[in-house]
Short mmCIF file of C-alpha atoms and ligand atoms in Angstrom, two decimals:
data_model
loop_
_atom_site.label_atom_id
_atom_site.label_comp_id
_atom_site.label_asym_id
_atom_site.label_seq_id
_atom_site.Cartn_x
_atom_site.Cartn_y
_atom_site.Cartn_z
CA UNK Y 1 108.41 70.10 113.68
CA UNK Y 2 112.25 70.53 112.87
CA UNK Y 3 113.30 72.91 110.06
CA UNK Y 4 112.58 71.16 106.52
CA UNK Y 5 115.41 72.05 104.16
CA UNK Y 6 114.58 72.78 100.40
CA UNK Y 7 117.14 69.91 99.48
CA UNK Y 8 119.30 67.30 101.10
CA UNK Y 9 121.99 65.45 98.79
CA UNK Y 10 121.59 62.01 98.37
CA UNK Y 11 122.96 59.28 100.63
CA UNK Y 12 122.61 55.92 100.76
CA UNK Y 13 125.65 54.91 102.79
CA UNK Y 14 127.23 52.47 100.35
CA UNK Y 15 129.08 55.43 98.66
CA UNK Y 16 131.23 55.11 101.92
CA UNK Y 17 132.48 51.41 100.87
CA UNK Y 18 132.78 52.75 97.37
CA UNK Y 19 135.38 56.18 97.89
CA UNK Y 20 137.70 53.71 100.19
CA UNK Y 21 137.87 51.37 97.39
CA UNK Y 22 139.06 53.90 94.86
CA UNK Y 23 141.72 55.26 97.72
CA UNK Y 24 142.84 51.86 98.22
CA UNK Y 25 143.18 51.14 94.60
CA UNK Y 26 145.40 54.47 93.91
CA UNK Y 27 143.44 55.84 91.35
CA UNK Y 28 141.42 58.70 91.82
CA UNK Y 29 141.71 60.61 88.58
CA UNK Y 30 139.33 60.12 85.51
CA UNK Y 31 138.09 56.53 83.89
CA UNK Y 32 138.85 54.07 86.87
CA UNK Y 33 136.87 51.31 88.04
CA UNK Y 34 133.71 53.20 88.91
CA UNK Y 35 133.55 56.14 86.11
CA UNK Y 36 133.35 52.94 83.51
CA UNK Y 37 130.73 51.64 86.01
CA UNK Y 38 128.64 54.64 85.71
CA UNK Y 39 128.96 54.82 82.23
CA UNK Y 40 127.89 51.61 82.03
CA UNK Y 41 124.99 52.02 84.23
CA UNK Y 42 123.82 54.83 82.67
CA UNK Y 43 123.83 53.49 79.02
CA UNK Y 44 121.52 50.69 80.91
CA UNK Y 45 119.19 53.33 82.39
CA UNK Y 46 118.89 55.00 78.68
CA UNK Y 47 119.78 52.60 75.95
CA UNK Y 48 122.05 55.29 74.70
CA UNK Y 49 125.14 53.64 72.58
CA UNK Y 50 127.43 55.87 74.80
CA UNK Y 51 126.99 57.62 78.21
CA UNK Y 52 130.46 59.36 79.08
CA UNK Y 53 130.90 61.02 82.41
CA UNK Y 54 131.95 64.88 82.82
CA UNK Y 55 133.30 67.10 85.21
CA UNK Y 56 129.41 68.84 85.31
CA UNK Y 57 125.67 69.02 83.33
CA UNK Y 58 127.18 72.38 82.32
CA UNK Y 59 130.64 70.31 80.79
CA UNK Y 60 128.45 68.02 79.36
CA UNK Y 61 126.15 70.89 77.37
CA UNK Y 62 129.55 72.44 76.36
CA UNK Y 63 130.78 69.32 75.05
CA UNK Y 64 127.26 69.44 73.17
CA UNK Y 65 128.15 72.66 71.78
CA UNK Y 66 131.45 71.45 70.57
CA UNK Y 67 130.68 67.59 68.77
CA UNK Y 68 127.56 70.13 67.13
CA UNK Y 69 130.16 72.27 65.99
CA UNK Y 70 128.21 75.44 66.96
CA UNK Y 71 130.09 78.17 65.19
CA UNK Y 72 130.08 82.43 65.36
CA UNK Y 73 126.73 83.58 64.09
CA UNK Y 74 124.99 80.51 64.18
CA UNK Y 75 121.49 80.48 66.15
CA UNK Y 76 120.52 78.06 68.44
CA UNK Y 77 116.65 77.63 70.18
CA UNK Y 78 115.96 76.93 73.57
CA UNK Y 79 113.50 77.91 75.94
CA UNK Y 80 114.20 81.09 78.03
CA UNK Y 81 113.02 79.59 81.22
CA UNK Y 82 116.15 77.60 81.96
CA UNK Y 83 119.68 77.58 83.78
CA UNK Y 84 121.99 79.80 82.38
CA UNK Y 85 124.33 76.53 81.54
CA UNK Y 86 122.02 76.01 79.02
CA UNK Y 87 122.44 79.23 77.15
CA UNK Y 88 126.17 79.75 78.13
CA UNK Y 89 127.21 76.36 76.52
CA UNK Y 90 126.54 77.75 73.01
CA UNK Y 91 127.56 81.61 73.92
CA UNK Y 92 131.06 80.33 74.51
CA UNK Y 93 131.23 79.25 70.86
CA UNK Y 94 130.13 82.38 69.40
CA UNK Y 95 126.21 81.65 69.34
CA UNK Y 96 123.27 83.45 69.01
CA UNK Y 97 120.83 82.55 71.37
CA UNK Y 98 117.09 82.24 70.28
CA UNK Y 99 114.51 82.27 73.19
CA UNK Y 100 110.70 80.40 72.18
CA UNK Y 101 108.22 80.55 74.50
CA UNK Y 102 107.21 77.89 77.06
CA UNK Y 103 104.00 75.59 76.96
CA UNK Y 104 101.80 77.15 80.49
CA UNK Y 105 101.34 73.12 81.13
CA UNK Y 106 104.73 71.19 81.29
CA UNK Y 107 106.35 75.03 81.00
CA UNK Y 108 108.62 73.07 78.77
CA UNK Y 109 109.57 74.77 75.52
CA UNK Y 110 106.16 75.12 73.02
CA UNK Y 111 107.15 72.59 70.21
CA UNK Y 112 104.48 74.66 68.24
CA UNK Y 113 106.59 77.93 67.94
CA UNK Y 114 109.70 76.21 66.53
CA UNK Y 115 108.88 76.21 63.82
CA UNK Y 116 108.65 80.09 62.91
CA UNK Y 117 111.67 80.61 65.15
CA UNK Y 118 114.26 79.02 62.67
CA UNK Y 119 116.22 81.24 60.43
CA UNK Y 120 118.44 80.18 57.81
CA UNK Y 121 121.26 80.37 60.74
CA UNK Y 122 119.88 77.98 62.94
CA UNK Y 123 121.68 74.91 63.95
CA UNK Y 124 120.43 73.72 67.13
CA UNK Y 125 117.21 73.39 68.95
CA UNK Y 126 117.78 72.77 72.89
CA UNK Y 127 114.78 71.37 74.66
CA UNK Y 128 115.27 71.05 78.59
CA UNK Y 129 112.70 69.01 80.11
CA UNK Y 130 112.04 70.78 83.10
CA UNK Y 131 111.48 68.85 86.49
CA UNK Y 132 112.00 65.44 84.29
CA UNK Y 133 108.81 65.87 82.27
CA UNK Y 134 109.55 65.18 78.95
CA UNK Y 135 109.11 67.70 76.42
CA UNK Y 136 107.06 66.79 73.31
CA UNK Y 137 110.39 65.32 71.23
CA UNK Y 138 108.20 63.91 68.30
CA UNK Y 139 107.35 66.90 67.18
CA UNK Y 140 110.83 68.15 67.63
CA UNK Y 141 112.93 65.79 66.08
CA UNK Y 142 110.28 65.75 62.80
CA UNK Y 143 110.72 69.73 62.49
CA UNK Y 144 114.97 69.78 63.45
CA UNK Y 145 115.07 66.57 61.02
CA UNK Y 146 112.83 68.80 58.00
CA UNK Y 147 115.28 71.40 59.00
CA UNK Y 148 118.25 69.46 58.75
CA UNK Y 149 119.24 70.85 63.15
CA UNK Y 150 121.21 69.12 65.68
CA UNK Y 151 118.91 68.35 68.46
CA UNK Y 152 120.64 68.37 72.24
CA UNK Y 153 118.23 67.45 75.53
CA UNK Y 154 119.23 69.41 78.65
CA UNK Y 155 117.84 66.54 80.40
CA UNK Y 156 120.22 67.51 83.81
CA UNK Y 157 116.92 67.10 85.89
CA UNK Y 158 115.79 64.05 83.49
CA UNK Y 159 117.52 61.02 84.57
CA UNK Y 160 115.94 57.68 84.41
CA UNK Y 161 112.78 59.67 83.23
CA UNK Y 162 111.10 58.50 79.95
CA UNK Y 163 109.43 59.68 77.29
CA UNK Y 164 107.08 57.23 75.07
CA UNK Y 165 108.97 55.10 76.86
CA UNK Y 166 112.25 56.26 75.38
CA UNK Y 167 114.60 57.76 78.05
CA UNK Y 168 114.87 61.58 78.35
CA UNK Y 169 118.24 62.30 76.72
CA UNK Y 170 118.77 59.28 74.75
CA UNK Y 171 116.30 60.60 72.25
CA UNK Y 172 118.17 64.01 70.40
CA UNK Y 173 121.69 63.60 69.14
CA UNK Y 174 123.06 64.25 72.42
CA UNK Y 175 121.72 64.20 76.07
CA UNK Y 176 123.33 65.96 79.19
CA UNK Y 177 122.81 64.65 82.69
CA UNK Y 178 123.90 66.55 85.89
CA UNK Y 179 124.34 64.73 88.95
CA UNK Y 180 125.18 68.57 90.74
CA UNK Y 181 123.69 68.06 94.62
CA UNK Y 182 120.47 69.86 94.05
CA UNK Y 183 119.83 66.64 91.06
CA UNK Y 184 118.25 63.50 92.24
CA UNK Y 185 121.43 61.22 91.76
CA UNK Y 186 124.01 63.12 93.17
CA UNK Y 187 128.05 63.06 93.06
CA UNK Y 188 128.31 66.70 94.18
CA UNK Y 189 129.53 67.89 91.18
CA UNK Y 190 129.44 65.70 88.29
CA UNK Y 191 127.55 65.07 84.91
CA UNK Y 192 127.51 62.97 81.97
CA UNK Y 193 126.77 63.75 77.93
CA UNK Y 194 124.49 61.05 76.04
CA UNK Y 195 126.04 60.12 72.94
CA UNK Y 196 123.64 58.48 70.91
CA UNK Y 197 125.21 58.14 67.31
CA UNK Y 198 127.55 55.85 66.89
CA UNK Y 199 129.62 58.09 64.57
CA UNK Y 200 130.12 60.76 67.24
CA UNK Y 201 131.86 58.81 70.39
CA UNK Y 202 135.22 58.72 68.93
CA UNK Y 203 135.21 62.63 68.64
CA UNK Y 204 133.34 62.85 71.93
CA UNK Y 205 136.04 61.06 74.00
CA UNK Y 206 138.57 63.14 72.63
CA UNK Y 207 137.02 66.19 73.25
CA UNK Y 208 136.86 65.19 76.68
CA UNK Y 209 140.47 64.30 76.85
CA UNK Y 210 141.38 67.52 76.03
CA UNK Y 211 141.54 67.00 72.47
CA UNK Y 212 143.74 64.31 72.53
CA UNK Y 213 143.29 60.57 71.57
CA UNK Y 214 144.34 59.39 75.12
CA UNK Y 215 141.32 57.14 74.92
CA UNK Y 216 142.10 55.15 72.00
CA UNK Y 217 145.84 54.72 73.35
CA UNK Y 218 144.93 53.63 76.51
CA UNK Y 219 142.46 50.82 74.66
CA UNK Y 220 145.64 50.01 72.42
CA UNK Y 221 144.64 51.09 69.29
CA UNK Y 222 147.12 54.15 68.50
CA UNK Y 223 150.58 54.01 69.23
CA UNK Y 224 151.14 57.66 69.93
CA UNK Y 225 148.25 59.77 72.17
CA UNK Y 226 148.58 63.39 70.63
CA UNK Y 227 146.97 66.18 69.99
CA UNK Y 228 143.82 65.99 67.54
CA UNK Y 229 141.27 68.10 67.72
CA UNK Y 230 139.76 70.78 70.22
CA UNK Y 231 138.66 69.80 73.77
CA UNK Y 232 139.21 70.71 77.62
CA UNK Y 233 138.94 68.83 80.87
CA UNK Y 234 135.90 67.27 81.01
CA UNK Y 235 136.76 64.02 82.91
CA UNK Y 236 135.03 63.40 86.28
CA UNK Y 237 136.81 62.44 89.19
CA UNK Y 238 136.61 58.48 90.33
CA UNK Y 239 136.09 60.05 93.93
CA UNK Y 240 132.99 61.37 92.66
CA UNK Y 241 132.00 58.34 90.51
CA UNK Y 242 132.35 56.23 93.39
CA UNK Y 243 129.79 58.56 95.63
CA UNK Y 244 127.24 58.62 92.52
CA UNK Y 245 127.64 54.77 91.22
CA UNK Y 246 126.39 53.71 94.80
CA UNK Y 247 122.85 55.37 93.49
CA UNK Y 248 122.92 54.41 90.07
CA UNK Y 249 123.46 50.86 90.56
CA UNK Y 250 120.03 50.40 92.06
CA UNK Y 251 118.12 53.71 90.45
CA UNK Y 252 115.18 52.69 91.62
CA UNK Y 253 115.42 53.27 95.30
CA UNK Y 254 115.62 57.25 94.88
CA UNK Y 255 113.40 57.28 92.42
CA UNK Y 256 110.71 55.14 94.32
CA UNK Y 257 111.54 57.35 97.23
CA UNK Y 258 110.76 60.14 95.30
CA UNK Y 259 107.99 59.34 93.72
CA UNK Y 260 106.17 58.37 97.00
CA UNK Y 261 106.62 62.20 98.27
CA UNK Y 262 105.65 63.42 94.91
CA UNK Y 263 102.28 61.72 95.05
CA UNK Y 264 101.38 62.58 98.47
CA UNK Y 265 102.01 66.37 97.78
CA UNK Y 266 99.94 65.63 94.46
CA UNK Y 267 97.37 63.94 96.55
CA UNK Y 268 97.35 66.36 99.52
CA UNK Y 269 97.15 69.65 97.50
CA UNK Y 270 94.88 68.56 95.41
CA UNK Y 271 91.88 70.07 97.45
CA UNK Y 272 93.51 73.63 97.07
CA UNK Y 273 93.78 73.02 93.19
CA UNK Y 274 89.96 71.85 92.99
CA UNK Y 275 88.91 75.05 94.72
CA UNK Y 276 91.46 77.07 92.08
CA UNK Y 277 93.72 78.41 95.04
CA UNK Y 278 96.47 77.01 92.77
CA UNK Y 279 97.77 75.25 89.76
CA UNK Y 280 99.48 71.19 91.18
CA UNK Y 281 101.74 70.16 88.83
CA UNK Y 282 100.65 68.17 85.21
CA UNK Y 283 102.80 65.45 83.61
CA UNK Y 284 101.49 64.25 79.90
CA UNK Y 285 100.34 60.74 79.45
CA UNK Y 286 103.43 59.79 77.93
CA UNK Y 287 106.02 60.79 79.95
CA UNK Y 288 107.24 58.90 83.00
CA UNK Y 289 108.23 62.20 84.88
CA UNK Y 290 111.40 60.81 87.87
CA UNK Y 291 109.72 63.34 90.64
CA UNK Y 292 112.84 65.69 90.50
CA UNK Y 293 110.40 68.18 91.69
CA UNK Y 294 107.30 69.12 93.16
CA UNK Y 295 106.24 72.47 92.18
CA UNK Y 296 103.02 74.30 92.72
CA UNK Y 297 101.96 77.82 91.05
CA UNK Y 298 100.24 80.22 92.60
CA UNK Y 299 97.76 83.33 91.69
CA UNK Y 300 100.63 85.64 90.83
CA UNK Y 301 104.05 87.16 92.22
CA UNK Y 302 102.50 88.81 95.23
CA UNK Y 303 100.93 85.54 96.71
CA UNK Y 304 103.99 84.23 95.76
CA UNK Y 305 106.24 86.16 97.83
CA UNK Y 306 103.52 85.93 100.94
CA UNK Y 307 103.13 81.99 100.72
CA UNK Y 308 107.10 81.56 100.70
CA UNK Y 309 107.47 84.22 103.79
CA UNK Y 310 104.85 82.01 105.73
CA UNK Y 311 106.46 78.96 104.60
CA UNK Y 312 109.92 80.25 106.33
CA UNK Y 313 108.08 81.69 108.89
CA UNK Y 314 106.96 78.11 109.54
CA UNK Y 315 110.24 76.51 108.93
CA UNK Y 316 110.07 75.53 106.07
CA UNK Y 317 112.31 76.59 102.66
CA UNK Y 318 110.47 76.60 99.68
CA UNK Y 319 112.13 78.13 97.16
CA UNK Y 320 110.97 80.17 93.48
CA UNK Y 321 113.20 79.23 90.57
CA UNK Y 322 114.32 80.54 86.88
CA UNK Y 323 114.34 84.23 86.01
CA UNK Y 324 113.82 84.08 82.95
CA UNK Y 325 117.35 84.14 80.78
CA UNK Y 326 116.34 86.95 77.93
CA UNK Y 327 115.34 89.53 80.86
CA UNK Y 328 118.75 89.01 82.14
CA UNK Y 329 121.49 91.41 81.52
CA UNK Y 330 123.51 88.61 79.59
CA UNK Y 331 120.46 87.19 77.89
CA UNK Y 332 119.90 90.60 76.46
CA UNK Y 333 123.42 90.68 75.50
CA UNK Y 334 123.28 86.89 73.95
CA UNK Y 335 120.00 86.49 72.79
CA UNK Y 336 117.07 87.15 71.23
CA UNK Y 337 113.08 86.45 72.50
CA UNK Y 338 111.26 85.49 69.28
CA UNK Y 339 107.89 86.58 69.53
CA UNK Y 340 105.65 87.36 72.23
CA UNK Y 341 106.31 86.04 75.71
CA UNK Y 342 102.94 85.23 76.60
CA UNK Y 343 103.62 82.42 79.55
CA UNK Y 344 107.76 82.72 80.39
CA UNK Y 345 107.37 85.53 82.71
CA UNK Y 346 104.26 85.11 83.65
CA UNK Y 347 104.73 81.14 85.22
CA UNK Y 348 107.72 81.96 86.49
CA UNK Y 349 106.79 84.53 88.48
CA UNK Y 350 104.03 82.20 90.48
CA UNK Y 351 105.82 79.01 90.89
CA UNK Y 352 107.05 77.40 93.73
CA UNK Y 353 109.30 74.18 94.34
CA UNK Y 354 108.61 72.59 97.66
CA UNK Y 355 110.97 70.94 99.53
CA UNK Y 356 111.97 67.45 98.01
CA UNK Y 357 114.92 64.90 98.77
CA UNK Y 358 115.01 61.48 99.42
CA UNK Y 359 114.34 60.76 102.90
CA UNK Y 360 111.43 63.75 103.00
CA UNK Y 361 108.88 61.81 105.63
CA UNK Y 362 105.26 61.46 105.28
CA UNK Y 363 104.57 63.49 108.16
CA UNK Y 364 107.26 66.06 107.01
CA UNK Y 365 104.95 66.27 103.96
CA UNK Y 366 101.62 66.30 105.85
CA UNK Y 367 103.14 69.39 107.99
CA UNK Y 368 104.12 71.38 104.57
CA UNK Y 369 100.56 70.91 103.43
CA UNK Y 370 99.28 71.85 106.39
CA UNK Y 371 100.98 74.99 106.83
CA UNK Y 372 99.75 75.64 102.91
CA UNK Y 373 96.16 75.33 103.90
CA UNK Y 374 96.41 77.42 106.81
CA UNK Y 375 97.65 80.46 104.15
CA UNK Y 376 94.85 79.85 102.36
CA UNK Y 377 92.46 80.08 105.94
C1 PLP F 1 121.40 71.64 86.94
C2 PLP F 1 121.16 72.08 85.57
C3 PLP F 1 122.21 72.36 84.68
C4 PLP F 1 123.65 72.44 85.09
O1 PLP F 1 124.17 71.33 85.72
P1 PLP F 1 125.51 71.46 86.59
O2 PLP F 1 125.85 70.03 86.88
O3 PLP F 1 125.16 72.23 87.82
O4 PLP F 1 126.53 72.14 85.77
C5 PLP F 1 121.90 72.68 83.37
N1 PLP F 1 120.63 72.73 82.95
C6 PLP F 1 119.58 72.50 83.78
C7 PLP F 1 118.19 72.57 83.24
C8 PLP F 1 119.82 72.18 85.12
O5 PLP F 1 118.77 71.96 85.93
#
């Protein structure tokens, strides 16, 4: 068996056709023929009233930041087991950060503790629904709506996942995509920010114009395009649109594709979790997870770091993932853990993501599994 990469971008060779079009047409800057394309295709995917496409997921969760007007001193919740994009967003506007524990099932943020963790300076609560599993957002929009707080899904892994059949990120005030190589619809770099009330796109698309009402000009309904309100370069590329529109016009053959390897490693392991050698993954009843990962967790950090050194040994990268933000040296500095960290450190330290792309074969899969099994001989 050949080496089996942790990840390999997506490609389904009509984003070829696509980047010579936008050459040909001479227009390779921002909001072209195929950025209002993918705008367009992603406020089909979500029902959101405004998808807008940014230079990143991390541009997107700063533009978050900004539209919430996220101010010095103010607190904002999240979980700790994230990216740092997630925390950084609201850091760079003068933010407190306020870490809640994780749930040990979904290790999404636990929509129980919320509740205790709001102060009188809270503003925002950030769920990020990890490997596209949604988190429990009824429960968290009743307590940020009792507490009068702007929600804002860090759904980067979570496109064209649902939950209650509502799509991940159209559901808080804002959503932010990423479409970063590692994500399953890819541009390289690129993401997108879910607008999803009405009153907020005007401010949104000038925020992403650099604070300047370039938008409305260019649609013909200012005469002058100035200078109006804070904002930075958050306009993606039409290079990169045209790469990521070839997969989000059909959305459904990655995420079919991915799927399919999802449920055979679901299927295959699941002889190792019935004898307890390890925990397969669980997605709630009521979330339509989009297989952005496949992770398994194991008895603790030394099988861990055994299984993964067999797994390479074998060919095969497998790969651990968050350390958790507030045990990080600018997590300390930034934030705060409110109360005890029961699960954070402790699921982080088993888990494994296996190796999943599009275009991962069945017998690819079998031979992971395989190798698994034999670790456990
Ligand atoms: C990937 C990711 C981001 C950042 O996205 P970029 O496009 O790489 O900036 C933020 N949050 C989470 C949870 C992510 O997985």
């Amino acid at each position: 068996m050949k080496r089996i990469p942790f990840n390999v971008p997506p490609f389904l060779g009509t984003e070829e056709k696509n980047i010579r079009r936008v050459i040909q047409n001479h227009k390779i800057s921002g909001d072209g023929e195929f950025t209002k394309k993918c705008n367009l295709a992603l406020e089909r995917i979500t029902g959101s009233k405004k998808a807008l496409m940014t230079t990143s997921g991390t541009a997107a969760l700063e533009m978050a930041a900004i539209l919430a007007d996220i101010k010095p001193g103010d607190e904002v919740i999240m979980p700790s087991y994230t990216f740092v994009s997630t925390a950084n967003a609201f850091v760079l506007r003068g933010a407190r950060i306020v870490f809640v524990d994780i749930r040990p099932d979904t290790l999404n943020i636990d929509e129980k503790l919320i509740e205790q963790a709001i102060s009188p300076k809270t503003k925002a609560i950030v769920p990020v629904h990890y490997a596209g599993v949604g988190c429990e957002m009824d429960t968290i929009c009743d307590i940020a709506k009792r507490h009068n707080l702007i929600v804002i899904e860090d759904a980067a892994q979570g496109v064209n996942a649902f939950y209650k059949g509502r799509a991940l990120g159209s559901i808080g005030d804002y959503g932010c995509f990423s479409f970063h190589e590692t994500k399953n619809y890819s541009s390289g770099e690129g993401g997108a920010i879910l607008i999803n009330n009405e009153e907020d796109i005007e401010r949104a698309e000038i925020i992403r114009e650099k604070g300047t009402n370039r938008s409305k000009f260019f649609r013909g309904q200012v005469d002058k395009y100035t200078w109006v309100d804070v904002g930075s370069s958050y306009l993606q590329s039409e290079l990169n649109c045209a790469y990521l529109y070839a997969q989000l016009e059909d959305p459904e053959i990655i995420n079919n594709g991915r799927l399919k390897s999802w449920n055979m490693y679901n299927e295959f392991l699941k002889p190792l979790a019935d004898k307890g050698l390890m925990e397969t993954m669980y997605v709630p009843e009521n979330c339509f997870h989009n297989a952005h990962m496949y992770y398994i967790k194991v008895k603790n950090y030394d099988e861990r770091t055994k299984l993964l050194a067999h797994l390479k040994a074998n060919d095969i990268f497998a790969v651990f993932h968050y350390i958790p933000l507030h045990t990080s040296l600018a997590g300390q500095r930034f934030g705060t853990f409110f109360g005890k960290d029961e699960f954070t450190t402790n699921e982080s330290e088993r888990l494994i993501r296996l190796p999943l792309y599009y275009g991962l074969k069945r017998n690819e899969i079998e031979y992971i599994v395989e190798v698994i099994k034999n670790y456990y001989k």
